[in-house]
Amino acid sequence: MGLFRRKVADGYRNSSAVLSFNHDGLEVARVKNRSRHLPLWHFIFFIYLALLIRLVVAADIGTSGYEARLAEMRDGNVLERAAARVMRMDPVSQEIATKLRSGLSFLEGRVLDRDG
């Protein structure tokens, strides 16, 4: 039996009814899904957030400083080695971080009137 047929055969076993009232006083029953899986957008958002953090850190300390910190993490424990493997920079991210760093230095020097 296929996945779709199994879900149809199971019906609303993982669901419950939620009763509420409309603005005019009529009672409305809605089905509330009680499944415990995470939606796909949670994983996509997590990956996007990790990439954004990686770019901001690389732009802040520079790509050479970022690579030096990754080299330190590669010599650490298992968790640090795994993090270093995930956070390594690809050429596109390096280019974006370099452009972002030059933009930040422009903002710091010209717009905020600070010497860099």
PDB file of C-alpha atoms in Angstrom:
ATOM      1  CA  MET A   1       0.000   0.000   0.000  1.00  0.00           C
ATOM      2  CA  GLY A   2       1.390   3.388  -0.955  1.00  0.00           C
ATOM      3  CA  LEU A   3       2.109   6.224   1.434  1.00  0.00           C
ATOM      4  CA  PHE A   4      -0.876   8.265   0.266  1.00  0.00           C
ATOM      5  CA  ARG A   5      -3.287   5.337   0.647  1.00  0.00           C
ATOM      6  CA  ARG A   6      -1.910   4.587   4.116  1.00  0.00           C
ATOM      7  CA  LYS A   7      -2.455   8.207   5.194  1.00  0.00           C
ATOM      8  CA  VAL A   8      -5.997   8.182   3.822  1.00  0.00           C
ATOM      9  CA  ALA A   9      -6.709   4.843   5.510  1.00  0.00           C
ATOM     10  CA  ASP A  10      -5.395   6.163   8.837  1.00  0.00           C
ATOM     11  CA  GLY A  11      -7.695   9.158   8.611  1.00  0.00           C
ATOM     12  CA  TYR A  12      -7.209  11.821  11.240  1.00  0.00           C
ATOM     13  CA  ARG A  13      -5.607   9.588  13.851  1.00  0.00           C
ATOM     14  CA  ASN A  14      -2.830  12.118  14.584  1.00  0.00           C
ATOM     15  CA  SER A  15      -5.250  15.032  14.632  1.00  0.00           C
ATOM     16  CA  SER A  16      -7.716  16.503  17.059  1.00  0.00           C
ATOM     17  CA  ALA A  17     -10.666  18.842  16.765  1.00  0.00           C
ATOM     18  CA  VAL A  18     -10.333  22.405  17.987  1.00  0.00           C
ATOM     19  CA  LEU A  19     -13.550  24.232  18.711  1.00  0.00           C
ATOM     20  CA  SER A  20     -13.758  28.004  18.464  1.00  0.00           C
ATOM     21  CA  PHE A  21     -16.365  30.679  17.934  1.00  0.00           C
ATOM     22  CA  ASN A  22     -16.598  33.107  15.027  1.00  0.00           C
ATOM     23  CA  HIS A  23     -17.250  36.802  15.502  1.00  0.00           C
ATOM     24  CA  ASP A  24     -20.979  36.201  15.036  1.00  0.00           C
ATOM     25  CA  GLY A  25     -21.158  33.501  17.714  1.00  0.00           C
ATOM     26  CA  LEU A  26     -21.212  30.396  15.513  1.00  0.00           C
ATOM     27  CA  GLU A  27     -19.175  27.468  16.747  1.00  0.00           C
ATOM     28  CA  VAL A  28     -16.565  26.208  14.270  1.00  0.00           C
ATOM     29  CA  ALA A  29     -14.639  22.936  14.500  1.00  0.00           C
ATOM     30  CA  ARG A  30     -11.197  22.823  12.906  1.00  0.00           C
ATOM     31  CA  VAL A  31      -8.810  19.912  12.595  1.00  0.00           C
ATOM     32  CA  LYS A  32      -5.504  20.463  14.369  1.00  0.00           C
ATOM     33  CA  ASN A  33      -2.638  18.300  13.205  1.00  0.00           C
ATOM     34  CA  ARG A  34      -0.548  16.856  16.039  1.00  0.00           C
ATOM     35  CA  SER A  35       2.329  15.464  13.996  1.00  0.00           C
ATOM     36  CA  ARG A  36       5.720  15.841  15.602  1.00  0.00           C
ATOM     37  CA  HIS A  37       7.979  16.222  12.566  1.00  0.00           C
ATOM     38  CA  LEU A  38       9.786  19.432  11.717  1.00  0.00           C
ATOM     39  CA  PRO A  39       8.769  21.179   8.499  1.00  0.00           C
ATOM     40  CA  LEU A  40      11.315  21.480   5.710  1.00  0.00           C
ATOM     41  CA  TRP A  41      11.530  25.255   6.084  1.00  0.00           C
ATOM     42  CA  HIS A  42      13.076  24.832   9.549  1.00  0.00           C
ATOM     43  CA  PHE A  43      16.048  23.031   8.006  1.00  0.00           C
ATOM     44  CA  ILE A  44      16.334  25.541   5.159  1.00  0.00           C
ATOM     45  CA  PHE A  45      16.248  28.435   7.634  1.00  0.00           C
ATOM     46  CA  PHE A  46      18.931  26.770   9.782  1.00  0.00           C
ATOM     47  CA  ILE A  47      21.238  26.309   6.778  1.00  0.00           C
ATOM     48  CA  TYR A  48      20.621  29.907   5.658  1.00  0.00           C
ATOM     49  CA  LEU A  49      21.367  31.190   9.157  1.00  0.00           C
ATOM     50  CA  ALA A  50      24.597  29.165   9.366  1.00  0.00           C
ATOM     51  CA  LEU A  51      25.741  30.547   5.994  1.00  0.00           C
ATOM     52  CA  LEU A  52      24.897  34.085   7.066  1.00  0.00           C
ATOM     53  CA  ILE A  53      26.833  33.725  10.333  1.00  0.00           C
ATOM     54  CA  ARG A  54      29.801  32.303   8.426  1.00  0.00           C
ATOM     55  CA  LEU A  55      29.811  35.273   6.028  1.00  0.00           C
ATOM     56  CA  VAL A  56      29.511  37.861   8.787  1.00  0.00           C
ATOM     57  CA  VAL A  57      32.317  36.301  10.843  1.00  0.00           C
ATOM     58  CA  ALA A  58      34.578  36.000   7.798  1.00  0.00           C
ATOM     59  CA  ALA A  59      33.847  39.619   6.848  1.00  0.00           C
ATOM     60  CA  ASP A  60      34.550  40.802  10.388  1.00  0.00           C
ATOM     61  CA  ILE A  61      37.884  39.058  10.974  1.00  0.00           C
ATOM     62  CA  GLY A  62      38.931  38.668   7.336  1.00  0.00           C
ATOM     63  CA  THR A  63      39.249  35.522   5.284  1.00  0.00           C
ATOM     64  CA  SER A  64      42.835  34.829   6.398  1.00  0.00           C
ATOM     65  CA  GLY A  65      41.857  35.175  10.068  1.00  0.00           C
ATOM     66  CA  TYR A  66      38.851  32.964   9.458  1.00  0.00           C
ATOM     67  CA  GLU A  67      41.040  30.289   7.878  1.00  0.00           C
ATOM     68  CA  ALA A  68      43.462  30.524  10.834  1.00  0.00           C
ATOM     69  CA  ARG A  69      40.610  29.922  13.276  1.00  0.00           C
ATOM     70  CA  LEU A  70      39.395  26.991  11.203  1.00  0.00           C
ATOM     71  CA  ALA A  71      42.919  25.538  11.307  1.00  0.00           C
ATOM     72  CA  GLU A  72      42.833  25.780  15.122  1.00  0.00           C
ATOM     73  CA  MET A  73      39.459  24.038  15.157  1.00  0.00           C
ATOM     74  CA  ARG A  74      40.768  21.221  12.934  1.00  0.00           C
ATOM     75  CA  ASP A  75      43.278  20.372  15.682  1.00  0.00           C
ATOM     76  CA  GLY A  76      40.579  20.272  18.393  1.00  0.00           C
ATOM     77  CA  ASN A  77      38.210  17.586  19.609  1.00  0.00           C
ATOM     78  CA  VAL A  78      35.667  15.738  17.480  1.00  0.00           C
ATOM     79  CA  LEU A  79      33.003  18.421  17.769  1.00  0.00           C
ATOM     80  CA  GLU A  80      35.425  21.199  16.777  1.00  0.00           C
ATOM     81  CA  ARG A  81      36.682  19.168  13.809  1.00  0.00           C
ATOM     82  CA  ALA A  82      33.098  18.604  12.628  1.00  0.00           C
ATOM     83  CA  ALA A  83      32.315  22.318  13.003  1.00  0.00           C
ATOM     84  CA  ALA A  84      35.461  23.230  11.064  1.00  0.00           C
ATOM     85  CA  ARG A  85      34.435  20.896   8.279  1.00  0.00           C
ATOM     86  CA  VAL A  86      30.950  22.420   8.070  1.00  0.00           C
ATOM     87  CA  MET A  87      32.159  26.022   8.324  1.00  0.00           C
ATOM     88  CA  ARG A  88      34.932  25.846   5.711  1.00  0.00           C
ATOM     89  CA  MET A  89      34.730  28.517   3.041  1.00  0.00           C
ATOM     90  CA  ASP A  90      33.967  27.880  -0.603  1.00  0.00           C
ATOM     91  CA  PRO A  91      35.232  30.311  -3.290  1.00  0.00           C
ATOM     92  CA  VAL A  92      31.865  32.049  -3.699  1.00  0.00           C
ATOM     93  CA  SER A  93      31.545  32.655   0.052  1.00  0.00           C
ATOM     94  CA  GLN A  94      35.123  33.945   0.185  1.00  0.00           C
ATOM     95  CA  GLU A  95      34.378  36.455  -2.556  1.00  0.00           C
ATOM     96  CA  ILE A  96      31.170  37.606  -0.876  1.00  0.00           C
ATOM     97  CA  ALA A  97      32.968  37.941   2.485  1.00  0.00           C
ATOM     98  CA  THR A  98      35.745  39.980   0.849  1.00  0.00           C
ATOM     99  CA  LYS A  99      33.214  42.335  -0.775  1.00  0.00           C
ATOM    100  CA  LEU A 100      31.292  42.599   2.495  1.00  0.00           C
ATOM    101  CA  ARG A 101      34.511  43.396   4.381  1.00  0.00           C
ATOM    102  CA  SER A 102      35.417  46.168   1.932  1.00  0.00           C
ATOM    103  CA  GLY A 103      31.889  47.558   2.247  1.00  0.00           C
ATOM    104  CA  LEU A 104      32.127  47.490   6.039  1.00  0.00           C
ATOM    105  CA  SER A 105      35.485  49.252   5.985  1.00  0.00           C
ATOM    106  CA  PHE A 106      33.997  51.893   3.650  1.00  0.00           C
ATOM    107  CA  LEU A 107      31.119  52.423   6.072  1.00  0.00           C
ATOM    108  CA  GLU A 108      33.457  52.621   9.014  1.00  0.00           C
ATOM    109  CA  GLY A 109      35.873  55.032   7.369  1.00  0.00           C
ATOM    110  CA  ARG A 110      33.568  57.300   5.369  1.00  0.00           C
ATOM    111  CA  VAL A 111      30.119  57.195   6.837  1.00  0.00           C
ATOM    112  CA  LEU A 112      30.952  56.800  10.523  1.00  0.00           C
ATOM    113  CA  ASP A 113      34.033  59.105  10.269  1.00  0.00           C
ATOM    114  CA  ARG A 114      36.374  56.636  11.923  1.00  0.00           C
ATOM    115  CA  ASP A 115      39.976  56.006  10.985  1.00  0.00           C
ATOM    116  CA  GLY A 116      40.673  52.432  10.026  1.00  0.00           C
TER     117      GLY A 116
END
